Amino acid sequence: MIKITRIQGFRGVRKFSTTKTRTYDHILTSTPAEGVFQVTLNRPKALNALCTPLIYELRDAMRTADCDSSIGAIVMTGSERAFAAGADIKEMKDMTFAQAYSQEFIKSWSQATDIRKPVLAAVNGYALGGGCELAMMADIIYAGEKAVFGQPEIKLGIIPGAGGTQRLMRAIGKARAMHFILTGDTFTAEQALAWGLVADVYPVSELVPATVRVAQKIAAQGKLAVQAAKEAINYGTTVGLESGLEYERRLFHSLFATSDQKEGMAAFVEKRQANFEDK
Ligand code: CAA
């Protein structure tokens, strides 16, 4: 049976294919479980270095999945050797200030991950420079036990440009972020777990299936509540406690306007599984 789904932003109904069958040069896409969309960075010869065409493809795939009502969570991963070894140094090496500034170089990266649905990064191997930054743009990071994190930009005569100085500092604290960004040293999955950068660590071959299982669990919840929870947490990372608490409360109040709240609470009282309809 062909599953038909409504794609927000389009008139009418179109086949499931929008998210599933589009092909790209630098990424692979798949739906490994119900409600889960997976993007796999795929430039193996360059250790998934993040060239501009790859970022545009990622942005297209992520935004398409974000608008696909059958998708509830997105897994972003690379290979066992490298999640991504950073922005493409060969692409950047001759770039001038005028080009970087006038083209807002790197801004399109956040457009790739600034979406409503949860993004789970599954990081095996190198997550360096822009690779570490891309992982940190996800909502949750899970790591394989051999993952290597770092912001080595200082060794190239630059600093992180896709959020490294800001997100790493917020995730692991100022002293450690200063250490790693100023020295270019790398850190392990075990350290990343101990410092709260990653949510869990798995054996290399189990990482992606384990992340997909979490994504499937999230995708089975009501999408409105998931979106609100993500929005509240992310808002809280940018403001003080009082504003964050008020924002959370307002979103909490608004969910009482949804059928999913009625269904979720009725299901609890009737001792049955909730059947969320995302409305
Ligand atoms: N850009 C472009 N190409 C890269 C790359 C990158 N970031 N990282 C690796 N590659 C390429 C290498 O040039 C090499 O290609 P060739 O075979 O054509 O020479 C191929 O990938 C394999 O790499 P290595 O031979 O270097 O593999 P290795 O196992 O010896 O080392 C590594 C692995 C430690 C990750 C090393 O490749 C490395 O240090 N890479 C660069 C890491 C880095 O500095 N990242 C930050 C980039 S700047 C940035 O990201 C800015 C920002 O904030 C947005």
PDB file of C-alpha atoms in Angstrom, residues 14-270:
ATOM      1  CA  ARG A  14       1.179  14.135  -2.586  1.00  0.00           C
ATOM      2  CA  LYS A  15       2.873  10.789  -2.365  1.00  0.00           C
ATOM      3  CA  PHE A  16       5.184   9.880   0.465  1.00  0.00           C
ATOM      4  CA  SER A  17       8.125  10.296  -1.868  1.00  0.00           C
ATOM      5  CA  THR A  18       9.035  13.912  -1.124  1.00  0.00           C
ATOM      6  CA  THR A  19      11.136  13.011   1.887  1.00  0.00           C
ATOM      7  CA  LYS A  20      12.004   9.459   0.995  1.00  0.00           C
ATOM      8  CA  THR A  21      13.182   9.206  -2.550  1.00  0.00           C
ATOM      9  CA  ARG A  22      14.947  12.463  -3.318  1.00  0.00           C
ATOM     10  CA  THR A  23      18.576  11.707  -4.088  1.00  0.00           C
ATOM     11  CA  TYR A  24      21.576  13.829  -3.216  1.00  0.00           C
ATOM     12  CA  ASP A  25      25.308  13.819  -4.004  1.00  0.00           C
ATOM     13  CA  HIS A  26      26.727  14.266  -0.493  1.00  0.00           C
ATOM     14  CA  ILE A  27      24.117  12.819   1.850  1.00  0.00           C
ATOM     15  CA  LEU A  28      22.014   9.675   2.038  1.00  0.00           C
ATOM     16  CA  THR A  29      18.462   9.705   3.323  1.00  0.00           C
ATOM     17  CA  SER A  30      16.287   6.892   4.631  1.00  0.00           C
ATOM     18  CA  THR A  31      13.392   6.077   6.961  1.00  0.00           C
ATOM     19  CA  PRO A  32      14.852   3.347   9.189  1.00  0.00           C
ATOM     20  CA  ALA A  33      11.787   3.115  11.448  1.00  0.00           C
ATOM     21  CA  GLU A  34       8.238   4.400  11.557  1.00  0.00           C
ATOM     22  CA  GLY A  35       8.211   8.148  12.025  1.00  0.00           C
ATOM     23  CA  VAL A  36      12.012   8.433  11.797  1.00  0.00           C
ATOM     24  CA  PHE A  37      13.975  10.157   9.044  1.00  0.00           C
ATOM     25  CA  GLN A  38      17.726   9.549   8.833  1.00  0.00           C
ATOM     26  CA  VAL A  39      20.302  11.744   7.130  1.00  0.00           C
ATOM     27  CA  THR A  40      23.745  10.218   6.676  1.00  0.00           C
ATOM     28  CA  LEU A  41      26.595  12.544   5.705  1.00  0.00           C
ATOM     29  CA  ASN A  42      28.323  10.824   2.810  1.00  0.00           C
ATOM     30  CA  ARG A  43      31.644  12.259   1.634  1.00  0.00           C
ATOM     31  CA  PRO A  44      33.802   9.355   2.805  1.00  0.00           C
ATOM     32  CA  LYS A  45      36.959  10.417   0.962  1.00  0.00           C
ATOM     33  CA  ALA A  46      36.915  13.797   2.725  1.00  0.00           C
ATOM     34  CA  LEU A  47      35.847  12.416   6.128  1.00  0.00           C
ATOM     35  CA  ASN A  48      32.496  14.122   5.577  1.00  0.00           C
ATOM     36  CA  ALA A  49      34.062  17.577   5.438  1.00  0.00           C
ATOM     37  CA  LEU A  50      31.161  19.993   5.282  1.00  0.00           C
ATOM     38  CA  CYS A  51      31.392  21.689   1.903  1.00  0.00           C
ATOM     39  CA  THR A  52      28.715  24.210   0.946  1.00  0.00           C
ATOM     40  CA  PRO A  53      26.839  21.877  -1.457  1.00  0.00           C
ATOM     41  CA  LEU A  54      26.585  19.295   1.352  1.00  0.00           C
ATOM     42  CA  ILE A  55      25.149  21.901   3.704  1.00  0.00           C
ATOM     43  CA  TYR A  56      22.585  22.948   1.074  1.00  0.00           C
ATOM     44  CA  GLU A  57      21.567  19.316   0.617  1.00  0.00           C
ATOM     45  CA  LEU A  58      21.337  18.825   4.357  1.00  0.00           C
ATOM     46  CA  ARG A  59      19.192  21.942   4.638  1.00  0.00           C
ATOM     47  CA  ASP A  60      16.883  20.709   1.887  1.00  0.00           C
ATOM     48  CA  ALA A  61      16.506  17.234   3.411  1.00  0.00           C
ATOM     49  CA  MET A  62      15.990  18.485   6.953  1.00  0.00           C
ATOM     50  CA  ARG A  63      13.430  21.084   5.991  1.00  0.00           C
ATOM     51  CA  THR A  64      11.556  18.621   3.800  1.00  0.00           C
ATOM     52  CA  ALA A  65      11.422  16.123   6.677  1.00  0.00           C
ATOM     53  CA  ASP A  66      10.324  18.900   9.012  1.00  0.00           C
ATOM     54  CA  CYS A  67       7.293  19.491   6.780  1.00  0.00           C
ATOM     55  CA  ASP A  68       6.433  15.789   6.391  1.00  0.00           C
ATOM     56  CA  SER A  69       3.603  14.932   8.764  1.00  0.00           C
ATOM     57  CA  SER A  70       4.636  11.256   8.873  1.00  0.00           C
ATOM     58  CA  ILE A  71       8.032  12.128  10.407  1.00  0.00           C
ATOM     59  CA  GLY A  72       8.369  12.688  14.156  1.00  0.00           C
ATOM     60  CA  ALA A  73      12.138  12.769  14.694  1.00  0.00           C
ATOM     61  CA  ILE A  74      15.313  13.026  12.636  1.00  0.00           C
ATOM     62  CA  VAL A  75      18.593  11.143  13.070  1.00  0.00           C
ATOM     63  CA  MET A  76      21.719  12.812  11.675  1.00  0.00           C
ATOM     64  CA  THR A  77      24.821  10.665  11.399  1.00  0.00           C
ATOM     65  CA  GLY A  78      28.029  10.081   9.435  1.00  0.00           C
ATOM     66  CA  SER A  79      30.274   7.050   9.013  1.00  0.00           C
ATOM     67  CA  GLU A  80      32.026   4.961  11.656  1.00  0.00           C
ATOM     68  CA  ARG A  81      35.264   6.829  10.854  1.00  0.00           C
ATOM     69  CA  ALA A  82      33.886  10.355  10.843  1.00  0.00           C
ATOM     70  CA  PHE A  83      30.713  12.151  11.740  1.00  0.00           C
ATOM     71  CA  ALA A  84      32.378  15.151  10.067  1.00  0.00           C
ATOM     72  CA  ALA A  85      35.967  16.443  10.165  1.00  0.00           C
ATOM     73  CA  GLY A  86      34.845  20.060   9.982  1.00  0.00           C
ATOM     74  CA  ALA A  87      34.115  22.700   7.401  1.00  0.00           C
ATOM     75  CA  ASP A  88      35.827  21.973   4.092  1.00  0.00           C
ATOM     76  CA  ILE A  89      39.310  23.474   4.480  1.00  0.00           C
ATOM     77  CA  LYS A  90      40.027  23.131   0.766  1.00  0.00           C
ATOM     78  CA  GLU A  91      36.929  25.187  -0.009  1.00  0.00           C
ATOM     79  CA  MET A  92      37.869  27.849   2.565  1.00  0.00           C
ATOM     80  CA  LYS A  93      41.586  28.136   2.005  1.00  0.00           C
ATOM     81  CA  ASP A  94      41.467  30.946  -0.597  1.00  0.00           C
ATOM     82  CA  MET A  95      38.344  32.634   0.670  1.00  0.00           C
ATOM     83  CA  THR A  96      38.644  36.371   1.206  1.00  0.00           C
ATOM     84  CA  PHE A  97      37.064  38.451   3.939  1.00  0.00           C
ATOM     85  CA  ALA A  98      34.850  40.116   1.346  1.00  0.00           C
ATOM     86  CA  GLN A  99      33.503  36.742   0.151  1.00  0.00           C
ATOM     87  CA  ALA A 100      32.953  35.377   3.650  1.00  0.00           C
ATOM     88  CA  TYR A 101      31.246  38.540   4.839  1.00  0.00           C
ATOM     89  CA  SER A 102      29.140  39.370   1.795  1.00  0.00           C
ATOM     90  CA  GLN A 103      27.911  35.776   1.435  1.00  0.00           C
ATOM     91  CA  GLU A 104      27.282  35.356   5.185  1.00  0.00           C
ATOM     92  CA  PHE A 105      29.459  32.225   5.029  1.00  0.00           C
ATOM     93  CA  ILE A 106      28.275  29.552   7.527  1.00  0.00           C
ATOM     94  CA  LYS A 107      24.859  31.144   8.144  1.00  0.00           C
ATOM     95  CA  SER A 108      23.168  28.462   6.019  1.00  0.00           C
ATOM     96  CA  TRP A 109      24.390  25.833   8.510  1.00  0.00           C
ATOM     97  CA  SER A 110      21.960  26.900  11.194  1.00  0.00           C
ATOM     98  CA  GLN A 111      19.173  27.014   8.590  1.00  0.00           C
ATOM     99  CA  ALA A 112      19.783  23.278   8.153  1.00  0.00           C
ATOM    100  CA  THR A 113      19.127  22.487  11.786  1.00  0.00           C
ATOM    101  CA  ASP A 114      16.753  25.259  12.861  1.00  0.00           C
ATOM    102  CA  ILE A 115      13.659  23.106  12.498  1.00  0.00           C
ATOM    103  CA  ARG A 116      10.674  22.181  14.676  1.00  0.00           C
ATOM    104  CA  LYS A 117      11.214  18.435  14.936  1.00  0.00           C
ATOM    105  CA  PRO A 118      13.822  16.919  17.246  1.00  0.00           C
ATOM    106  CA  VAL A 119      17.201  16.195  15.673  1.00  0.00           C
ATOM    107  CA  LEU A 120      19.324  13.430  17.230  1.00  0.00           C
ATOM    108  CA  ALA A 121      22.997  13.353  16.253  1.00  0.00           C
ATOM    109  CA  ALA A 122      24.652   9.911  16.273  1.00  0.00           C
ATOM    110  CA  VAL A 123      28.386  10.644  16.357  1.00  0.00           C
ATOM    111  CA  ASN A 124      30.956   7.996  15.497  1.00  0.00           C
ATOM    112  CA  GLY A 125      34.582   8.871  14.778  1.00  0.00           C
ATOM    113  CA  TYR A 126      35.731  12.445  14.233  1.00  0.00           C
ATOM    114  CA  ALA A 127      33.446  15.335  15.137  1.00  0.00           C
ATOM    115  CA  LEU A 128      35.928  18.157  14.683  1.00  0.00           C
ATOM    116  CA  GLY A 129      35.490  21.861  14.059  1.00  0.00           C
ATOM    117  CA  GLY A 130      32.304  22.336  12.091  1.00  0.00           C
ATOM    118  CA  GLY A 131      31.560  18.628  12.662  1.00  0.00           C
ATOM    119  CA  CYS A 132      31.447  19.170  16.407  1.00  0.00           C
ATOM    120  CA  GLU A 133      29.428  22.336  15.826  1.00  0.00           C
ATOM    121  CA  LEU A 134      26.933  20.550  13.585  1.00  0.00           C
ATOM    122  CA  ALA A 135      26.480  17.855  16.248  1.00  0.00           C
ATOM    123  CA  MET A 136      25.918  20.569  18.839  1.00  0.00           C
ATOM    124  CA  MET A 137      23.160  22.086  16.669  1.00  0.00           C
ATOM    125  CA  ALA A 138      21.229  18.843  17.205  1.00  0.00           C
ATOM    126  CA  ASP A 139      18.848  18.530  20.153  1.00  0.00           C
ATOM    127  CA  ILE A 140      20.516  15.413  21.548  1.00  0.00           C
ATOM    128  CA  ILE A 141      23.940  13.917  20.828  1.00  0.00           C
ATOM    129  CA  TYR A 142      24.663  10.198  21.256  1.00  0.00           C
ATOM    130  CA  ALA A 143      28.240   9.054  20.703  1.00  0.00           C
ATOM    131  CA  GLY A 144      30.010   5.885  19.695  1.00  0.00           C
ATOM    132  CA  GLU A 145      32.719   4.893  22.172  1.00  0.00           C
ATOM    133  CA  LYS A 146      35.515   5.837  19.754  1.00  0.00           C
ATOM    134  CA  ALA A 147      34.153   9.293  18.915  1.00  0.00           C
ATOM    135  CA  VAL A 148      36.663  12.161  18.965  1.00  0.00           C
ATOM    136  CA  PHE A 149      35.371  15.675  19.628  1.00  0.00           C
ATOM    137  CA  GLY A 150      37.222  18.944  19.260  1.00  0.00           C
ATOM    138  CA  GLN A 151      37.420  22.475  17.905  1.00  0.00           C
ATOM    139  CA  PRO A 152      40.868  22.511  16.240  1.00  0.00           C
ATOM    140  CA  GLU A 153      40.258  25.729  14.258  1.00  0.00           C
ATOM    141  CA  ILE A 154      42.951  27.553  16.232  1.00  0.00           C
ATOM    142  CA  LYS A 155      45.541  25.399  14.445  1.00  0.00           C
ATOM    143  CA  LEU A 156      44.278  26.804  11.131  1.00  0.00           C
ATOM    144  CA  GLY A 157      44.596  30.403  12.251  1.00  0.00           C
ATOM    145  CA  ILE A 158      40.841  30.856  12.753  1.00  0.00           C
ATOM    146  CA  ILE A 159      38.241  30.297  15.452  1.00  0.00           C
ATOM    147  CA  PRO A 160      35.051  28.195  15.359  1.00  0.00           C
ATOM    148  CA  GLY A 161      32.468  29.951  13.186  1.00  0.00           C
ATOM    149  CA  ALA A 162      29.353  27.794  13.475  1.00  0.00           C
ATOM    150  CA  GLY A 163      28.639  28.162  17.175  1.00  0.00           C
ATOM    151  CA  GLY A 164      31.614  26.355  18.735  1.00  0.00           C
ATOM    152  CA  THR A 165      32.646  29.112  21.122  1.00  0.00           C
ATOM    153  CA  GLN A 166      29.054  29.556  22.292  1.00  0.00           C
ATOM    154  CA  ARG A 167      27.540  26.068  22.378  1.00  0.00           C
ATOM    155  CA  LEU A 168      30.611  24.215  23.644  1.00  0.00           C
ATOM    156  CA  MET A 169      31.003  26.747  26.438  1.00  0.00           C
ATOM    157  CA  ARG A 170      27.359  26.321  27.439  1.00  0.00           C
ATOM    158  CA  ALA A 171      27.596  22.515  27.238  1.00  0.00           C
ATOM    159  CA  ILE A 172      30.856  21.790  29.060  1.00  0.00           C
ATOM    160  CA  GLY A 173      31.605  25.037  30.916  1.00  0.00           C
ATOM    161  CA  LYS A 174      33.882  27.986  30.266  1.00  0.00           C
ATOM    162  CA  ALA A 175      37.142  26.528  31.597  1.00  0.00           C
ATOM    163  CA  ARG A 176      36.971  23.361  29.491  1.00  0.00           C
ATOM    164  CA  ALA A 177      35.705  25.192  26.397  1.00  0.00           C
ATOM    165  CA  MET A 178      38.573  27.682  26.715  1.00  0.00           C
ATOM    166  CA  HIS A 179      41.038  24.823  27.064  1.00  0.00           C
ATOM    167  CA  PHE A 180      39.855  22.916  23.997  1.00  0.00           C
ATOM    168  CA  ILE A 181      39.266  25.936  21.752  1.00  0.00           C
ATOM    169  CA  LEU A 182      42.552  27.660  22.633  1.00  0.00           C
ATOM    170  CA  THR A 183      44.699  24.509  22.360  1.00  0.00           C
ATOM    171  CA  GLY A 184      42.878  22.617  19.614  1.00  0.00           C
ATOM    172  CA  ASP A 185      43.115  19.462  21.766  1.00  0.00           C
ATOM    173  CA  THR A 186      40.477  16.787  21.254  1.00  0.00           C
ATOM    174  CA  PHE A 187      38.358  14.933  23.817  1.00  0.00           C
ATOM    175  CA  THR A 188      36.806  11.489  23.972  1.00  0.00           C
ATOM    176  CA  ALA A 189      33.251  10.174  24.038  1.00  0.00           C
ATOM    177  CA  GLU A 190      33.729   9.216  27.677  1.00  0.00           C
ATOM    178  CA  GLN A 191      34.750  12.792  28.556  1.00  0.00           C
ATOM    179  CA  ALA A 192      31.875  14.194  26.498  1.00  0.00           C
ATOM    180  CA  LEU A 193      29.486  11.986  28.465  1.00  0.00           C
ATOM    181  CA  ALA A 194      30.960  12.951  31.840  1.00  0.00           C
ATOM    182  CA  TRP A 195      30.710  16.664  30.951  1.00  0.00           C
ATOM    183  CA  GLY A 196      27.144  16.501  29.649  1.00  0.00           C
ATOM    184  CA  LEU A 197      27.801  17.170  25.969  1.00  0.00           C
ATOM    185  CA  VAL A 198      26.391  13.791  24.957  1.00  0.00           C
ATOM    186  CA  ALA A 199      23.406  11.939  26.406  1.00  0.00           C
ATOM    187  CA  ASP A 200      24.841   8.416  26.155  1.00  0.00           C
ATOM    188  CA  VAL A 201      27.683   6.367  24.658  1.00  0.00           C
ATOM    189  CA  TYR A 202      27.286   3.098  22.727  1.00  0.00           C
ATOM    190  CA  PRO A 203      29.597   0.564  21.098  1.00  0.00           C
ATOM    191  CA  VAL A 204      30.386   1.804  17.588  1.00  0.00           C
ATOM    192  CA  SER A 205      28.144  -0.593  15.648  1.00  0.00           C
ATOM    193  CA  GLU A 206      25.217  -0.156  18.056  1.00  0.00           C
ATOM    194  CA  LEU A 207      25.153   3.640  18.007  1.00  0.00           C
ATOM    195  CA  VAL A 208      22.906   4.279  15.001  1.00  0.00           C
ATOM    196  CA  PRO A 209      20.320   1.559  15.797  1.00  0.00           C
ATOM    197  CA  ALA A 210      20.183   2.777  19.412  1.00  0.00           C
ATOM    198  CA  THR A 211      19.680   6.375  18.263  1.00  0.00           C
ATOM    199  CA  VAL A 212      16.969   5.291  15.828  1.00  0.00           C
ATOM    200  CA  ARG A 213      15.186   3.519  18.697  1.00  0.00           C
ATOM    201  CA  VAL A 214      15.177   6.727  20.733  1.00  0.00           C
ATOM    202  CA  ALA A 215      13.968   8.683  17.699  1.00  0.00           C
ATOM    203  CA  GLN A 216      11.155   6.163  17.208  1.00  0.00           C
ATOM    204  CA  LYS A 217      10.134   6.556  20.835  1.00  0.00           C
ATOM    205  CA  ILE A 218       9.985  10.337  20.403  1.00  0.00           C
ATOM    206  CA  ALA A 219       8.108   9.987  17.100  1.00  0.00           C
ATOM    207  CA  ALA A 220       5.410   7.956  18.881  1.00  0.00           C
ATOM    208  CA  GLN A 221       4.538  10.907  21.160  1.00  0.00           C
ATOM    209  CA  GLY A 222       2.191  13.705  20.176  1.00  0.00           C
ATOM    210  CA  LYS A 223       4.019  16.016  17.778  1.00  0.00           C
ATOM    211  CA  LEU A 224       2.589  19.202  19.260  1.00  0.00           C
ATOM    212  CA  ALA A 225       3.842  18.371  22.762  1.00  0.00           C
ATOM    213  CA  VAL A 226       7.232  17.286  21.407  1.00  0.00           C
ATOM    214  CA  GLN A 227       7.546  20.536  19.452  1.00  0.00           C
ATOM    215  CA  ALA A 228       6.578  22.577  22.512  1.00  0.00           C
ATOM    216  CA  ALA A 229       9.038  20.733  24.761  1.00  0.00           C
ATOM    217  CA  LYS A 230      11.886  21.271  22.301  1.00  0.00           C
ATOM    218  CA  GLU A 231      10.954  24.929  21.921  1.00  0.00           C
ATOM    219  CA  ALA A 232      10.806  25.484  25.692  1.00  0.00           C
ATOM    220  CA  ILE A 233      14.181  23.845  26.354  1.00  0.00           C
ATOM    221  CA  ASN A 234      15.891  25.686  23.507  1.00  0.00           C
ATOM    222  CA  TYR A 235      14.356  29.000  24.554  1.00  0.00           C
ATOM    223  CA  GLY A 236      15.647  28.363  28.066  1.00  0.00           C
ATOM    224  CA  THR A 237      19.209  28.109  26.811  1.00  0.00           C
ATOM    225  CA  THR A 238      19.065  31.710  25.565  1.00  0.00           C
ATOM    226  CA  VAL A 239      17.332  33.512  28.465  1.00  0.00           C
ATOM    227  CA  GLY A 240      17.361  33.785  32.270  1.00  0.00           C
ATOM    228  CA  LEU A 241      15.426  31.380  34.523  1.00  0.00           C
ATOM    229  CA  GLU A 242      12.438  33.633  35.111  1.00  0.00           C
ATOM    230  CA  SER A 243      11.758  34.251  31.406  1.00  0.00           C
ATOM    231  CA  GLY A 244      12.307  30.567  30.692  1.00  0.00           C
ATOM    232  CA  LEU A 245       9.837  29.496  33.372  1.00  0.00           C
ATOM    233  CA  GLU A 246       7.202  31.904  32.110  1.00  0.00           C
ATOM    234  CA  TYR A 247       7.697  30.763  28.513  1.00  0.00           C
ATOM    235  CA  GLU A 248       7.374  27.130  29.616  1.00  0.00           C
ATOM    236  CA  ARG A 249       4.173  27.895  31.538  1.00  0.00           C
ATOM    237  CA  ARG A 250       2.581  29.623  28.539  1.00  0.00           C
ATOM    238  CA  LEU A 251       3.392  26.694  26.254  1.00  0.00           C
ATOM    239  CA  PHE A 252       2.103  24.316  28.944  1.00  0.00           C
ATOM    240  CA  HIS A 253      -1.170  26.281  29.101  1.00  0.00           C
ATOM    241  CA  SER A 254      -1.497  26.263  25.316  1.00  0.00           C
ATOM    242  CA  LEU A 255      -1.346  22.466  25.166  1.00  0.00           C
ATOM    243  CA  PHE A 256      -4.694  22.327  26.995  1.00  0.00           C
ATOM    244  CA  ALA A 257      -6.172  23.570  23.717  1.00  0.00           C
ATOM    245  CA  THR A 258      -5.101  20.365  21.952  1.00  0.00           C
ATOM    246  CA  SER A 259      -6.983  17.116  21.406  1.00  0.00           C
ATOM    247  CA  ASP A 260      -3.755  15.293  22.260  1.00  0.00           C
ATOM    248  CA  GLN A 261      -3.931  16.577  25.849  1.00  0.00           C
ATOM    249  CA  LYS A 262      -7.524  15.294  26.162  1.00  0.00           C
ATOM    250  CA  GLU A 263      -6.533  11.979  24.586  1.00  0.00           C
ATOM    251  CA  GLY A 264      -3.336  11.565  26.646  1.00  0.00           C
ATOM    252  CA  MET A 265      -5.086  12.151  29.953  1.00  0.00           C
ATOM    253  CA  ALA A 266      -8.177  10.114  29.022  1.00  0.00           C
ATOM    254  CA  ALA A 267      -5.913   7.230  28.040  1.00  0.00           C
ATOM    255  CA  PHE A 268      -4.166   7.403  31.400  1.00  0.00           C
ATOM    256  CA  VAL A 269      -7.460   7.322  33.310  1.00  0.00           C
ATOM    257  CA  GLU A 270      -8.835   4.502  31.120  1.00  0.00           C
TER     258      GLU A 270
END
